Coordinates of C-alpha atoms in Angstrom, one line a residue:
Chain A
M23 CA 0.0 0.4 0.0
S24 CA 2.6 2.6 1.1
D25 CA 5.0 3.4 -2.0
T26 CA 7.8 5.7 -0.2
A27 CA 8.7 8.4 -2.9
E28 CA 12.8 7.7 -3.9
A29 CA 14.6 10.1 -0.9
R30 CA 16.2 14.1 -2.8
P31 CA 19.8 13.9 -2.3
W32 CA 21.6 15.8 0.1
S33 CA 24.4 17.4 1.1
P34 CA 24.7 19.3 4.6
S35 CA 24.4 22.1 4.8
P36 CA 26.8 25.1 6.9
L37 CA 24.2 25.2 9.5
A38 CA 24.4 21.3 10.1
L39 CA 27.8 21.5 9.3
E40 CA 28.4 24.1 12.2
R41 CA 26.2 22.2 14.6
A42 CA 27.4 19.1 14.7
A43 CA 31.2 20.4 15.0
F44 CA 29.7 22.2 17.6
R45 CA 29.0 18.9 19.6
R46 CA 31.8 16.8 18.8
A47 CA 33.3 19.4 20.3
Q48 CA 30.9 19.5 23.1
R49 CA 31.6 15.4 23.2
R50 CA 35.6 16.6 23.0
R51 CA 35.3 18.5 26.4
S52 CA 32.9 16.1 28.1
G53 CA 35.1 13.4 27.8
L54 CA 38.2 15.0 28.6
V55 CA 36.2 16.4 31.8
A56 CA 35.2 12.8 32.8
L57 CA 39.1 11.9 32.5
V58 CA 40.4 14.4 34.5
S59 CA 37.2 13.9 37.4
T60 CA 37.9 9.8 37.0
A61 CA 42.0 10.9 37.7
L62 CA 41.0 12.8 41.0
V63 CA 38.8 10.9 42.7
V64 CA 41.6 7.6 41.8
T65 CA 44.1 10.2 42.8
A66 CA 42.4 11.4 46.1
V67 CA 41.2 7.5 47.2
V68 CA 44.9 6.1 46.6
L69 CA 46.1 9.3 48.3
V70 CA 44.0 8.1 51.7
V71 CA 44.2 4.5 51.7
V72 CA 47.7 4.1 51.1
G73 CA 48.8 7.0 53.0
A74 CA 46.7 5.6 56.4
P75 CA 49.1 4.8 59.0
G76 CA 48.2 1.2 59.0
W77 CA 48.1 0.6 55.5
E78 CA 51.3 -1.6 55.3
R79 CA 49.3 -4.0 57.7
A80 CA 46.6 -3.5 56.0
R81 CA 47.5 -4.8 53.0
T82 CA 49.6 -7.8 54.1
A83 CA 46.4 -8.5 56.0
F84 CA 43.8 -8.4 53.2
F85 CA 45.7 -8.3 50.1
D86 CA 48.9 -10.7 50.3
P87 CA 49.0 -12.6 47.4
E88 CA 50.5 -15.3 49.1
N89 CA 47.7 -16.1 50.6
A90 CA 45.8 -15.8 48.2
W91 CA 46.9 -18.7 46.0
A92 CA 47.7 -20.6 48.9
A93 CA 43.7 -20.5 49.8
L94 CA 42.4 -20.3 46.1
P95 CA 41.7 -24.0 46.0
A96 CA 39.5 -24.7 49.0
I97 CA 37.2 -21.9 48.2
L98 CA 37.3 -22.2 44.6
E99 CA 35.6 -25.9 45.6
G100 CA 33.5 -24.1 47.6
L101 CA 32.2 -21.9 44.9
W102 CA 31.2 -25.0 43.0
L103 CA 28.9 -26.1 45.8
N104 CA 27.6 -22.3 45.7
L105 CA 26.8 -22.4 41.9
R106 CA 25.1 -25.7 42.9
V107 CA 23.1 -24.2 45.0
W108 CA 22.2 -21.2 43.3
V109 CA 21.1 -22.9 39.9
I110 CA 19.3 -25.9 42.2
A111 CA 17.8 -23.2 44.3
G112 CA 16.5 -20.9 41.7
T113 CA 15.5 -23.1 39.1
V114 CA 13.0 -24.8 41.8
G115 CA 11.8 -21.2 43.3
T116 CA 11.8 -19.5 39.8
L117 CA 9.3 -22.1 39.3
L118 CA 7.1 -22.8 42.0
G119 CA 6.7 -18.7 42.1
L120 CA 5.6 -18.4 38.8
G121 CA 3.2 -21.4 39.9
L122 CA 2.2 -19.9 42.7
A123 CA 1.5 -16.7 41.6
I124 CA -0.8 -18.0 38.7
L125 CA -2.3 -20.3 40.6
R126 CA -3.6 -17.1 43.0
T127 CA -4.8 -15.8 39.7
S128 CA -7.0 -19.2 39.3
R129 CA -10.8 -19.2 40.0
I130 CA -10.8 -22.9 40.1
P131 CA -13.4 -23.3 43.3
A132 CA -10.9 -26.9 43.9
L133 CA -8.1 -24.7 44.4
F134 CA -9.3 -22.2 47.3
P135 CA -7.4 -24.1 49.7
V136 CA -4.4 -24.2 47.9
R137 CA -4.7 -20.4 47.0
A138 CA -5.2 -19.7 50.5
L139 CA -2.6 -21.3 51.7
A140 CA -0.3 -20.0 48.9
I141 CA -1.0 -16.8 50.1
G142 CA -0.7 -17.3 53.9
Y143 CA 3.0 -19.0 52.2
I144 CA 4.3 -15.8 50.9
D145 CA 2.8 -13.6 53.1
L146 CA 4.7 -15.6 56.4
F147 CA 8.4 -16.0 54.3
R148 CA 8.6 -12.5 52.8
G149 CA 8.2 -12.0 56.4
V150 CA 10.9 -14.2 58.1
P151 CA 14.7 -13.1 57.9
V152 CA 15.9 -16.3 55.9
L153 CA 19.1 -17.0 58.5
L154 CA 16.2 -17.6 60.4
V155 CA 14.7 -19.7 57.9
L156 CA 18.6 -21.7 57.8
Y157 CA 18.3 -22.4 61.8
L158 CA 14.2 -23.4 61.9
V159 CA 14.7 -26.1 58.9
G160 CA 18.6 -27.0 59.1
F161 CA 18.3 -28.5 62.4
A162 CA 14.5 -29.2 63.3
L163 CA 13.5 -30.6 60.1
P164 CA 16.6 -33.4 61.4
A165 CA 14.7 -33.7 64.7
L166 CA 12.0 -35.1 63.3
R167 CA 14.0 -38.0 62.0
L168 CA 12.4 -38.2 58.5
E169 CA 14.3 -41.1 57.5
W170 CA 13.6 -40.0 53.6
L171 CA 14.4 -37.2 54.3
P172 CA 18.4 -36.2 53.0
T173 CA 19.7 -34.7 55.5
S174 CA 23.2 -33.0 54.2
S175 CA 23.9 -29.6 55.8
A176 CA 23.5 -28.6 52.2
F177 CA 20.6 -30.3 50.9
L178 CA 18.7 -28.4 54.3
G179 CA 20.6 -24.8 53.4
A180 CA 19.3 -25.0 49.6
L181 CA 15.4 -25.9 50.6
A182 CA 15.5 -23.5 53.2
I183 CA 16.8 -20.9 50.4
V184 CA 13.7 -22.2 48.4
L185 CA 11.4 -21.6 50.9
T186 CA 12.1 -17.9 51.5
Y187 CA 13.1 -17.0 47.8
T188 CA 10.2 -19.1 45.9
A189 CA 8.3 -16.3 48.1
Y190 CA 9.3 -13.1 46.8
L191 CA 9.4 -14.8 43.3
A192 CA 6.1 -15.3 43.5
E193 CA 5.2 -11.7 44.6
V194 CA 7.9 -10.7 41.7
F195 CA 5.6 -13.0 39.0
R196 CA 2.7 -11.7 40.5
A197 CA 3.3 -7.8 39.8
G198 CA 4.3 -8.8 36.1
I199 CA 0.7 -10.7 35.6
E200 CA -0.9 -7.5 37.3
S201 CA 1.1 -5.2 34.4
V202 CA -0.4 -6.0 31.5
H203 CA -3.2 -4.0 31.0
P204 CA -6.7 -5.4 30.9
S205 CA -7.6 -5.2 27.7
Q206 CA -4.7 -8.1 26.7
V207 CA -7.0 -10.6 28.6
A208 CA -10.2 -9.3 26.4
A209 CA -8.6 -9.6 23.4
A210 CA -7.3 -13.1 23.9
R211 CA -11.3 -13.9 25.4
S212 CA -13.0 -12.3 22.8
L213 CA -11.4 -14.7 20.8
G214 CA -12.4 -17.4 22.1
L215 CA -9.6 -18.2 24.5
S216 CA -10.0 -19.9 27.7
R217 CA -8.7 -17.9 30.9
A218 CA -6.0 -20.7 31.2
Q219 CA -4.8 -20.2 27.1
S220 CA -4.6 -16.2 28.0
M221 CA -2.7 -16.5 30.6
R222 CA -0.6 -18.8 29.1
T223 CA -0.2 -16.9 25.8
V224 CA -1.2 -13.3 25.9
V225 CA -0.4 -12.2 30.2
L226 CA 2.6 -14.4 31.0
P227 CA 5.3 -13.6 27.8
Q228 CA 4.1 -10.0 28.5
A229 CA 4.3 -10.2 32.2
V230 CA 7.5 -12.5 31.9
R231 CA 9.1 -9.4 30.4
N232 CA 8.2 -6.9 32.4
V233 CA 9.6 -8.1 35.6
T234 CA 13.2 -9.3 34.1
A235 CA 14.6 -6.4 35.9
P236 CA 13.5 -7.4 39.5
L237 CA 13.5 -11.2 38.4
A238 CA 17.5 -10.7 38.1
N239 CA 17.6 -8.4 40.7
N240 CA 16.2 -11.6 42.7
L241 CA 18.7 -14.0 41.7
I242 CA 21.7 -12.5 41.8
S243 CA 20.5 -11.8 46.1
L244 CA 19.9 -15.3 46.1
Q245 CA 23.4 -16.5 44.7
K246 CA 24.6 -14.0 47.2
D247 CA 22.8 -15.1 49.5
S248 CA 23.6 -18.9 49.0
G249 CA 26.9 -18.8 50.9
L250 CA 24.4 -18.4 53.9
I251 CA 24.1 -22.3 53.8
S252 CA 27.5 -22.5 56.0
V253 CA 25.6 -21.7 59.0
L254 CA 24.2 -25.0 58.9
G255 CA 28.0 -26.3 58.6
A256 CA 27.6 -26.8 54.5
V257 CA 32.2 -25.7 53.2
D258 CA 31.0 -23.3 50.5
A259 CA 33.2 -21.0 49.3
I260 CA 32.5 -18.1 52.4
R261 CA 33.2 -21.1 55.3
A262 CA 36.3 -22.4 53.4
A263 CA 37.5 -18.9 53.4
Q264 CA 37.0 -18.3 56.8
I265 CA 38.3 -21.8 57.5
A266 CA 42.1 -20.4 55.8
T267 CA 41.9 -17.7 58.3
T268 CA 41.4 -19.3 61.0
G269 CA 45.0 -19.6 62.7
T270 CA 46.7 -16.6 60.2
Y271 CA 44.7 -14.1 61.5
N272 CA 45.1 -12.8 57.6
F273 CA 41.9 -12.2 56.1
T274 CA 43.1 -12.4 52.7
P275 CA 40.5 -15.5 51.9
Y276 CA 37.7 -13.1 52.6
V277 CA 38.7 -11.0 49.9
V278 CA 39.2 -13.5 47.2
A279 CA 35.8 -15.3 48.1
G280 CA 34.3 -11.5 47.3
L281 CA 36.0 -10.9 43.8
L282 CA 34.3 -14.8 42.7
F283 CA 31.6 -13.6 43.5
F284 CA 31.3 -10.9 42.4
L285 CA 32.7 -12.9 39.3
V286 CA 30.2 -14.5 38.5
S287 CA 27.3 -12.3 39.2
F288 CA 28.9 -9.8 37.5
P289 CA 27.9 -10.4 34.3
L290 CA 24.2 -11.3 34.9
T291 CA 23.6 -8.2 35.9
R292 CA 25.1 -7.0 33.0
A293 CA 23.5 -9.3 30.4
V294 CA 20.6 -8.0 32.2
D295 CA 21.3 -4.1 31.5
A296 CA 21.9 -5.0 28.0
Y297 CA 18.4 -7.0 27.7
Q298 CA 16.2 -4.4 29.3
R299 CA 17.8 -1.6 27.2
R300 CA 16.1 -3.1 23.5
R301 CA 12.4 -2.2 25.1
G302 CA 11.0 -2.5 21.6
W303 CA 9.4 -6.0 21.0
G304 CA 11.7 -8.0 18.5
R305 CA 14.0 -4.4 18.0
S306 CA 16.1 -2.2 20.2
L307 CA 15.1 0.8 21.1
A308 CA 16.8 3.3 19.8
T309 CA 14.8 2.6 16.6
V310 CA 11.5 3.6 18.3
T311 CA 10.0 6.9 17.7
G312 CA 11.0 8.5 21.4
G313 CA 13.4 5.7 22.4
G314 CA 16.6 8.2 21.5
D315 CA 18.4 10.7 23.7
I316 CA 16.7 13.6 25.0
R317 CA 19.1 16.8 24.9
Chain B
M17 CA -36.3 -16.2 10.4
T18 CA -34.9 -15.4 12.9
A19 CA -32.6 -12.7 13.9
L20 CA -29.0 -13.2 13.8
L21 CA -28.5 -11.2 17.1
S22 CA -31.4 -9.8 19.0
L23 CA -31.0 -7.8 22.6
R24 CA -34.5 -8.6 24.9
G25 CA -34.5 -5.9 27.4
V26 CA -31.2 -6.2 28.7
R27 CA -29.8 -4.3 31.5
K28 CA -26.3 -3.6 32.9
T29 CA -24.9 -1.9 36.2
Y30 CA -21.9 -0.9 37.4
P31 CA -21.7 -1.3 40.7
A32 CA -20.9 2.8 42.7
P33 CA -17.2 3.4 43.3
A34 CA -15.9 2.2 46.0
A35 CA -13.9 5.4 47.2
A36 CA -17.8 7.2 47.2
R37 CA -19.7 3.7 48.7
S38 CA -18.0 4.3 52.4
R39 CA -19.0 7.7 52.5
V40 CA -22.7 8.4 50.6
R41 CA -24.6 5.4 49.5
E42 CA -24.5 6.0 45.9
Q43 CA -26.8 4.2 43.6
A44 CA -24.7 1.6 40.9
R45 CA -24.8 3.3 37.8
V46 CA -27.1 2.0 34.6
V47 CA -25.1 1.5 31.5
L48 CA -27.4 -0.4 29.8
D49 CA -31.4 0.1 30.2
D50 CA -34.1 -2.0 28.9
I51 CA -32.3 -2.2 25.8
D52 CA -34.5 -3.6 22.9
L53 CA -31.9 -5.1 19.8
D54 CA -31.9 -7.0 16.9
V55 CA -29.2 -7.8 14.2
D56 CA -30.5 -9.3 11.0
R57 CA -28.2 -11.5 9.0
H58 CA -26.1 -9.6 6.5
R59 CA -27.0 -6.3 7.9
C60 CA -25.2 -3.4 9.5
V61 CA -26.5 -1.6 12.4
V62 CA -24.6 1.2 13.7
L63 CA -24.9 2.5 17.3
I64 CA -24.2 6.6 17.8
G65 CA -24.2 7.9 21.0
A66 CA -22.2 10.4 22.9
S67 CA -18.7 8.7 25.1
G68 CA -20.6 7.3 28.3
S69 CA -23.9 6.4 26.0
G70 CA -23.7 2.6 26.3
K71 CA -22.5 2.0 23.0
S72 CA -19.1 0.1 24.3
T73 CA -20.9 -1.5 26.6
L74 CA -23.4 -3.0 24.7
L75 CA -20.6 -4.3 22.4
R76 CA -18.7 -6.3 25.3
V77 CA -22.5 -7.5 26.8
V78 CA -22.2 -9.2 23.1
N79 CA -19.1 -10.8 23.3
L80 CA -19.9 -11.5 26.8
L81 CA -17.0 -10.0 28.2
D82 CA -19.2 -8.4 30.8
E83 CA -22.4 -10.3 32.4
I84 CA -25.6 -8.6 32.4
D85 CA -28.4 -7.9 35.5
D86 CA -31.6 -8.6 33.0
G87 CA -32.7 -9.7 29.7
Q88 CA -31.7 -12.1 27.0
I89 CA -29.1 -12.0 24.7
L90 CA -30.1 -14.2 21.4
L91 CA -27.4 -15.6 18.9
D92 CA -29.4 -17.5 16.5
G93 CA -32.2 -18.1 19.0
Q94 CA -30.3 -19.2 21.9
D95 CA -29.6 -16.7 25.3
V96 CA -25.9 -16.8 25.4
A97 CA -26.1 -14.6 28.5
D98 CA -27.0 -17.8 30.2
P99 CA -24.2 -19.0 32.8
R100 CA -24.6 -22.7 31.7
L101 CA -23.4 -22.1 28.4
D102 CA -19.6 -22.2 27.6
A103 CA -19.1 -18.5 27.2
N104 CA -15.3 -19.4 25.0
A105 CA -17.4 -20.7 22.2
V106 CA -20.2 -18.1 21.5
R107 CA -17.2 -16.2 21.7
A108 CA -15.5 -18.4 19.4
R109 CA -18.3 -17.4 16.6
M110 CA -17.4 -13.7 17.1
G111 CA -15.3 -11.2 16.2
M112 CA -14.6 -8.4 18.4
V113 CA -12.6 -5.1 17.0
F114 CA -11.0 -2.7 20.1
Q115 CA -11.3 1.3 19.7
A116 CA -7.0 1.0 21.4
Y117 CA -6.6 -2.2 18.6
N118 CA -5.3 -4.7 21.6
L119 CA -3.1 -6.0 19.6
F120 CA -0.5 -8.5 21.8
P121 CA 2.7 -7.0 21.7
H122 CA 4.6 -9.9 22.0
M123 CA 3.4 -11.5 19.3
R124 CA 4.3 -11.2 15.2
V125 CA 1.2 -9.9 12.9
L126 CA 0.8 -13.3 11.5
D127 CA 1.0 -15.5 15.1
N128 CA -1.8 -12.5 16.5
V129 CA -3.6 -13.2 13.3
T130 CA -3.3 -17.1 13.5
L131 CA -3.5 -17.2 17.7
A132 CA -7.0 -18.7 17.4
L133 CA -7.0 -20.4 14.3
R134 CA -4.7 -22.6 16.3
L135 CA -5.3 -22.6 19.8
V136 CA -9.5 -22.2 19.3
H137 CA -10.1 -24.0 16.1
R138 CA -7.5 -26.8 16.7
R139 CA -6.1 -25.7 12.9
P140 CA -3.0 -27.3 12.7
R141 CA 0.2 -24.5 11.4
E142 CA 0.6 -24.0 8.2
E143 CA -2.9 -24.3 7.7
A144 CA -3.5 -21.9 10.3
D145 CA -1.1 -19.6 8.3
A146 CA -1.6 -19.6 5.4
A147 CA -5.6 -18.8 6.2
A148 CA -3.7 -15.7 8.1
V149 CA -1.5 -14.5 4.8
E150 CA -4.8 -14.8 3.1
M151 CA -6.5 -12.3 5.7
L152 CA -3.3 -10.3 5.5
R153 CA -3.0 -9.7 2.0
R154 CA -7.2 -8.8 1.9
V155 CA -6.6 -6.2 4.3
G156 CA -3.3 -4.8 2.4
L157 CA -0.9 -6.2 5.2
A158 CA 0.8 -9.4 3.5
H159 CA 4.3 -7.6 3.5
K160 CA 4.1 -6.8 7.3
A161 CA 3.2 -10.6 8.6
T162 CA 6.4 -10.5 10.2
A163 CA 6.6 -7.4 11.9
Y164 CA 6.0 -6.7 15.8
P165 CA 2.5 -4.4 15.5
D166 CA 4.8 -1.7 17.1
Q167 CA 6.1 -1.7 14.3
L168 CA 2.7 -0.8 12.1
S169 CA 1.2 2.6 11.9
G170 CA -2.2 3.0 13.7
G171 CA -4.4 2.2 10.2
E172 CA -2.4 -0.7 9.9
Q173 CA -2.6 -1.9 13.4
Q174 CA -6.3 -1.6 13.2
R175 CA -6.4 -3.5 9.9
A176 CA -4.2 -6.0 11.5
A177 CA -6.6 -6.4 14.1
I178 CA -9.5 -6.5 11.6
A179 CA -7.7 -9.3 10.0
R180 CA -7.4 -11.1 13.8
A181 CA -11.2 -10.6 14.2
L182 CA -11.9 -11.7 11.1
V183 CA -9.6 -15.2 10.3
H184 CA -12.3 -18.0 11.8
G185 CA -15.1 -16.7 9.7
P186 CA -16.8 -15.3 12.7
E187 CA -21.0 -14.6 12.3
L188 CA -20.7 -11.7 13.8
L189 CA -18.7 -8.9 13.7
L190 CA -18.5 -6.6 16.3
L191 CA -16.8 -3.5 15.9
D192 CA -16.0 -0.6 18.6
E193 CA -15.3 3.2 17.9
V194 CA -12.6 1.2 15.6
T195 CA -11.0 4.4 14.4
S196 CA -11.3 6.9 17.0
A197 CA -7.8 6.6 18.0
L198 CA -6.4 7.0 14.4
D199 CA -5.5 10.4 12.9
P200 CA -7.4 11.5 10.2
E201 CA -6.0 11.3 7.9
L202 CA -5.5 7.2 8.5
V203 CA -9.5 7.2 9.5
G204 CA -9.7 6.4 6.0
E205 CA -7.4 3.0 4.5
V206 CA -10.0 1.6 7.9
L207 CA -13.7 2.6 6.7
D208 CA -12.9 1.2 2.9
L209 CA -12.2 -1.8 4.3
L210 CA -15.1 -2.1 6.3
A211 CA -17.2 -0.9 3.9
E212 CA -16.2 -3.5 1.6
L213 CA -16.6 -6.4 4.1
R214 CA -20.1 -4.6 4.7
G215 CA -20.2 -5.1 0.6
E216 CA -19.3 -8.9 1.2
G217 CA -23.0 -9.6 3.3
R218 CA -20.4 -9.8 6.7
T219 CA -23.3 -9.2 9.9
M220 CA -21.8 -6.1 11.4
L221 CA -22.8 -4.3 15.0
V222 CA -20.9 -1.1 15.1
A223 CA -20.1 1.9 17.6
T224 CA -19.1 4.5 16.4
H225 CA -18.8 8.6 15.5
E226 CA -18.1 8.9 12.2
M227 CA -21.5 10.1 10.9
G228 CA -21.2 10.1 7.3
F229 CA -19.4 6.1 7.8
A230 CA -22.9 5.5 9.6
R231 CA -24.7 7.1 6.7
R232 CA -22.6 4.4 4.1
V233 CA -23.1 1.1 5.6
A234 CA -25.7 1.2 8.1
D235 CA -28.8 -0.2 7.3
E236 CA -30.6 0.8 10.4
V237 CA -28.9 3.4 13.0
C238 CA -29.5 3.5 16.8
Y239 CA -28.8 6.7 19.0
L240 CA -28.3 5.9 22.1
H241 CA -28.9 8.4 25.3
D242 CA -28.5 7.1 28.8
G243 CA -28.4 3.1 28.0
Q244 CA -31.5 3.4 26.0
V245 CA -32.9 3.2 22.6
H246 CA -33.8 7.1 22.0
E247 CA -34.1 6.5 18.6
R248 CA -33.3 4.2 15.6
G249 CA -34.2 4.3 12.1
T250 CA -32.8 4.0 8.2
P251 CA -29.5 6.6 8.7
E252 CA -32.0 9.1 6.0
Q253 CA -34.4 9.2 8.9
V254 CA -32.2 9.2 12.1
L255 CA -29.4 11.2 10.7
G256 CA -31.1 13.4 8.0
D257 CA -34.1 13.7 9.8
P258 CA -34.1 12.7 13.3
Q259 CA -37.5 12.9 15.1
R260 CA -36.3 13.6 18.3
E261 CA -35.0 16.6 19.8
R262 CA -32.1 14.7 21.8
T263 CA -30.8 13.2 18.9
R264 CA -30.9 16.1 17.0
A265 CA -29.2 18.1 19.8
F266 CA -26.2 15.4 19.6
L267 CA -26.6 15.9 15.6
S268 CA -25.9 19.3 15.5
R269 CA -23.0 19.2 18.1
L270 CA -21.5 16.8 16.2
A271 CA -21.9 18.8 12.7
S272 CA -20.5 22.4 14.5

């Protein structure tokens, strides 16, 4: 239907050239200012830290390469446990959370008791500190002496984390479901789709997209909280670092563990940022009308 | 022969807003008040009236998107307001087009059009795709099949929504102010398409503010006021020579 007219040849007017030159100069100036201010800040921080009276002692206590190298294998082994707990608890928690959120919106009468339970569960576990849940699950469950229940501290720790994060993630998904405009549901239902069909094909895809940022936040936070299972005796990266520090009074292993945690979560945060930037469906924001920078 | 769609004594109220409920006992608002209406096969009935007169609600209750308080909605003689009936199956016999298009932004245009065919009418993917492409060609959008809705102009989006509402061969087409959200220069392309559908003998129930369009396609025009059919007749009668004072006032407000 649309036949586009042949674009007329264009060479920039003197006005456009002059403006482009101004913008270039301004960019150069901004770059220079950023460079100078960064240099100033870095210099100030270095001066304060290095010039501190205890710097020499702090450096050997926290940044001792030899000590770091010695502790690294044990910490890496601990980190492997963290990663497993993170992936398993994250997956299970995400699926259960999504299930609970969908359950809350369902209207099937037979599910009423499950719905009521789900709401109570979410309210409860959002309000109780994760550390407390860890202690209760880690020490109270084995006391029941259920033979089929594994009693390894890693399992019980992961279970406690799943219990807490499922509640958080359910609320994230519920917010996502509620963020989809009712007119979308009306359009789906008007085509004859059932309640479940419109939830699955129309609401959920948009809901998940809308809550990518809080979802990733929770998963990153779960990755760090996976270290808390060490209170039950599981040797994760933090616990391994703690063991390495005893006797030597050198805290370098903690710094190593912190660095490793950061290295794991950093790519994820960046990936999510990049994903969020392409806000239009199926293309990057720069091509959307109004998606550019505003002067 | 019975009409395809008959409304008998249809009444619909919206509850008073919750905020007002605590202070003053506000009456529920009556949106449709004892409506009788018939749409015969291959006929086009156009609803006109000010905003809030009940046009949109009337279309929504026919599509079973809202429940009525009283009365009957007879589709081919069967009362579809009966809660024992499978509403999904009833809705699948109609096609509805909304004022704001309501396309699914996360699906390509083609998938928007095939969704109901695949999920409701259980047609295999290739068959659904072929039918959708054919329908998109009809509305002049075959070249946009793989685009996402936000890559389309308003007029294109509304034509895609019309294709989505038509592709499963509905017996009744419901159009809710389908040009109200469009820029003036895009209104024409959508209205031309609708006039073409009218020419094919589709049964249509249309709410619109476009009096020229009403004159062009309507077999019957109903002027709605405060949830009642205030005046009805051929377009020549109602738009050309309105008998009642309110209708005259409404039309003259539009003209000025």
